[in-house]
Amino acid sequence: MAIANSRVKCSICNKANATCLCSGCSKDFCFQHLTEHRQILHRQLDEIINNHDQFQQTIIQQKQNPLNSSLIQQINQWEKNSVHQIQQTAEECRQTLMKLTQKSINDVENKFVKLSQNLKEVREENEFNEIDLNNFQLKLTQITNEFLQPANISIRQDSQEFIKKISIISSFEQIRTKKIKFQQFAVTVAGGNGDGQNLNQLSYPRGIFIDNKKSIYIADWRNDRIVKWKLDSNTGQIIVNGNENGDQNNQLSYPTNIIFDKKNNSFIISNEGNNRVIRYFDKNQTNQEILMSNIACFGLTIDKNGFIYVSDYENHEVRRWKQGDTKDEVVAGGNGQGNHLNQLDKPTFIFIDKDYSLYVSDRDNHRVMKWRKDAKEGIIVAGGNGKGNSLKQLSHPRGMIVDDLGRIYVADRDNHRVMRWCEGDAEGEVVVGGNGQGNQSNQLNDPTGLSFDDEENLYVADSGNHRIQKYGKL
């Protein structure tokens, strides 16, 4: 409220008293009517809050009882009406069939009685030969067949739909089927200055993570370090290690992956060369914690409950570890090296979705597997047709992520491309790369890690070119 000119009149009493201007409705009020105006606004606010609380209760009830929604009621009513219509039609057909069957039986019975009389007469007269016997046998067979399979009664099923078909139409499905496209010429956002250990270089980068500020955290594999490249920066910043290859607490050895644990505000790093998974808290590099050891770790992912998943490529399995526990458990593979649905062969990168389904890049089986929560075996969701470069094949897949609509993106390393698959599709599609092995902006060389930023731009760890490529979403 702003103090207005004293000569301005109140919009209620029309008196030229000292007034205040309401910035919301742009009206002037004297102090008396200003108080009343504020009381009205407070009542309106109370009403909005009450409506808000009622709607909140509606949401809670709907979540607790999803079958009570109006759309579910429509489906139930359709089912009830359809069942009634089917039952009514079936009863009408039964009644008609019973009448026709009784008539057919009566006709057959009359023919049978007549045949019986003829047989009786022939026996009594003792006058018959082979021709008579054949005729009798033929008539008996005809009567029997007519009784068992009446030729004048049958059931016809119309080709047209008897019951009106219903289906669910959702804009979500339209969004799901819409193909997201990316620019085919990438921008180098980290590295790209040859293989080396300078701050403007990378050496065979593996896993990557993009934060909300579009800073890129990179498992700089052969440099034994984790580096951070800020947006539009020409050089990186070492945040973990950089103290040469080793097994001390302040050293890394061939790190393959990095993820961020929001709950504990820390990074989880797969330290392949030391066969251990570590947690890194801050710039004080001694502030590290070994989470898992004696494991041939490669891929990492974390679910919304804080469970950490690690792929063990030597034991051909994925293990899950609950923070605070001393033991972990196998959640995929663990049945030896092989290509059966309950087996893996050198699993690398992994991903967990909101339904706790685990996706695994099954490297030497040239496929991506999906293991639903508590499943004893997985299903093939990409590749699985042998090593090759057709649209239904992969060749030693590495990095793999799944978007919110369930579309699977795979770094098809040996084919130097990134593929996209939808579960159930017979083949995938090339989204970036696929233009041969090379270092041009539309080419890749052994792509390894994949990530999205918050705008759905695609980032690829172009390992053989020692760079990170960004493909803008169109």
PDB file of N, CA and C in Angstrom, residues 13 26 42 72 76 82 100 117 196 206 218 222 228 235 302 308 312 339 383 437 449 452:
ATOM      1  N   CYS A  13     -16.120   5.767   0.179  1.00  0.00           N
ATOM      2  CA  CYS A  13     -16.962   6.829   0.751  1.00  0.00           C
ATOM      3  C   CYS A  13     -16.899   8.131  -0.039  1.00  0.00           C
ATOM      4  N   SER A  26      -5.395  -0.991  -7.655  1.00  0.00           N
ATOM      5  CA  SER A  26      -5.178   0.399  -8.126  1.00  0.00           C
ATOM      6  C   SER A  26      -6.305   1.339  -7.695  1.00  0.00           C
ATOM      7  N   HIS A  42      -7.914 -10.729   3.319  1.00  0.00           N
ATOM      8  CA  HIS A  42      -7.572 -11.832   4.214  1.00  0.00           C
ATOM      9  C   HIS A  42      -8.578 -12.975   4.090  1.00  0.00           C
ATOM     10  N   ILE A  72     -11.333 -44.452 -14.203  1.00  0.00           N
ATOM     11  CA  ILE A  72     -11.468 -45.863 -13.837  1.00  0.00           C
ATOM     12  C   ILE A  72     -12.937 -46.254 -13.776  1.00  0.00           C
ATOM     13  N   ASN A  76     -14.880 -49.217 -15.713  1.00  0.00           N
ATOM     14  CA  ASN A  76     -15.716 -50.212 -15.013  1.00  0.00           C
ATOM     15  C   ASN A  76     -17.123 -50.266 -15.600  1.00  0.00           C
ATOM     16  N   SER A  82     -20.606 -54.052 -21.297  1.00  0.00           N
ATOM     17  CA  SER A  82     -20.171 -55.017 -22.302  1.00  0.00           C
ATOM     18  C   SER A  82     -20.468 -56.437 -21.859  1.00  0.00           C
ATOM     19  N   LEU A 100     -33.520 -75.253 -32.088  1.00  0.00           N
ATOM     20  CA  LEU A 100     -33.101 -75.857 -33.348  1.00  0.00           C
ATOM     21  C   LEU A 100     -32.530 -77.257 -33.139  1.00  0.00           C
ATOM     22  N   GLN A 117     -37.610 -99.936 -38.407  1.00  0.00           N
ATOM     23  CA  GLN A 117     -38.720-100.726 -38.929  1.00  0.00           C
ATOM     24  C   GLN A 117     -38.286-101.532 -40.153  1.00  0.00           C
ATOM     25  N   GLY A 196      47.135 -36.053 -23.120  1.00  0.00           N
ATOM     26  CA  GLY A 196      48.143 -35.480 -22.232  1.00  0.00           C
ATOM     27  C   GLY A 196      47.591 -35.212 -20.852  1.00  0.00           C
ATOM     28  N   ARG A 206      36.528 -41.557 -19.337  1.00  0.00           N
ATOM     29  CA  ARG A 206      35.514 -42.611 -19.226  1.00  0.00           C
ATOM     30  C   ARG A 206      34.163 -42.002 -18.799  1.00  0.00           C
ATOM     31  N   ILE A 218      34.807 -35.376 -14.804  1.00  0.00           N
ATOM     32  CA  ILE A 218      35.282 -36.385 -15.748  1.00  0.00           C
ATOM     33  C   ILE A 218      36.213 -37.363 -15.043  1.00  0.00           C
ATOM     34  N   ARG A 222      43.388 -42.435 -17.836  1.00  0.00           N
ATOM     35  CA  ARG A 222      44.816 -42.724 -17.837  1.00  0.00           C
ATOM     36  C   ARG A 222      45.628 -41.663 -17.094  1.00  0.00           C
ATOM     37  N   LYS A 228      37.363 -31.291 -13.170  1.00  0.00           N
ATOM     38  CA  LYS A 228      36.127 -30.524 -13.330  1.00  0.00           C
ATOM     39  C   LYS A 228      36.371 -29.412 -14.351  1.00  0.00           C
ATOM     40  N   THR A 235      40.225 -24.778 -19.605  1.00  0.00           N
ATOM     41  CA  THR A 235      41.050 -25.708 -18.836  1.00  0.00           C
ATOM     42  C   THR A 235      40.214 -26.348 -17.738  1.00  0.00           C
ATOM     43  N   ILE A 302      23.285 -44.852  -8.539  1.00  0.00           N
ATOM     44  CA  ILE A 302      22.703 -44.751  -7.200  1.00  0.00           C
ATOM     45  C   ILE A 302      21.205 -44.530  -7.341  1.00  0.00           C
ATOM     46  N   ILE A 308      23.805 -47.949  -3.579  1.00  0.00           N
ATOM     47  CA  ILE A 308      24.834 -47.807  -4.601  1.00  0.00           C
ATOM     48  C   ILE A 308      24.990 -49.133  -5.349  1.00  0.00           C
ATOM     49  N   ASP A 312      30.748 -55.455 -11.532  1.00  0.00           N
ATOM     50  CA  ASP A 312      31.984 -56.200 -11.322  1.00  0.00           C
ATOM     51  C   ASP A 312      32.243 -56.983 -12.608  1.00  0.00           C
ATOM     52  N   ASN A 339      25.908 -65.977 -21.897  1.00  0.00           N
ATOM     53  CA  ASN A 339      24.963 -65.122 -22.620  1.00  0.00           C
ATOM     54  C   ASN A 339      23.512 -65.494 -22.370  1.00  0.00           C
ATOM     55  N   GLY A 383      20.379 -54.372 -28.754  1.00  0.00           N
ATOM     56  CA  GLY A 383      21.360 -55.308 -29.272  1.00  0.00           C
ATOM     57  C   GLY A 383      20.931 -56.740 -29.043  1.00  0.00           C
ATOM     58  N   GLN A 437      35.098 -43.721 -37.881  1.00  0.00           N
ATOM     59  CA  GLN A 437      36.024 -43.336 -36.820  1.00  0.00           C
ATOM     60  C   GLN A 437      36.827 -42.112 -37.248  1.00  0.00           C
ATOM     61  N   GLY A 449      31.580 -42.638 -22.203  1.00  0.00           N
ATOM     62  CA  GLY A 449      30.602 -42.165 -21.221  1.00  0.00           C
ATOM     63  C   GLY A 449      29.527 -41.307 -21.849  1.00  0.00           C
ATOM     64  N   PHE A 452      23.354 -36.402 -19.738  1.00  0.00           N
ATOM     65  CA  PHE A 452      22.506 -35.287 -20.142  1.00  0.00           C
ATOM     66  C   PHE A 452      22.694 -34.146 -19.145  1.00  0.00           C
TER      67      PHE A 452
END
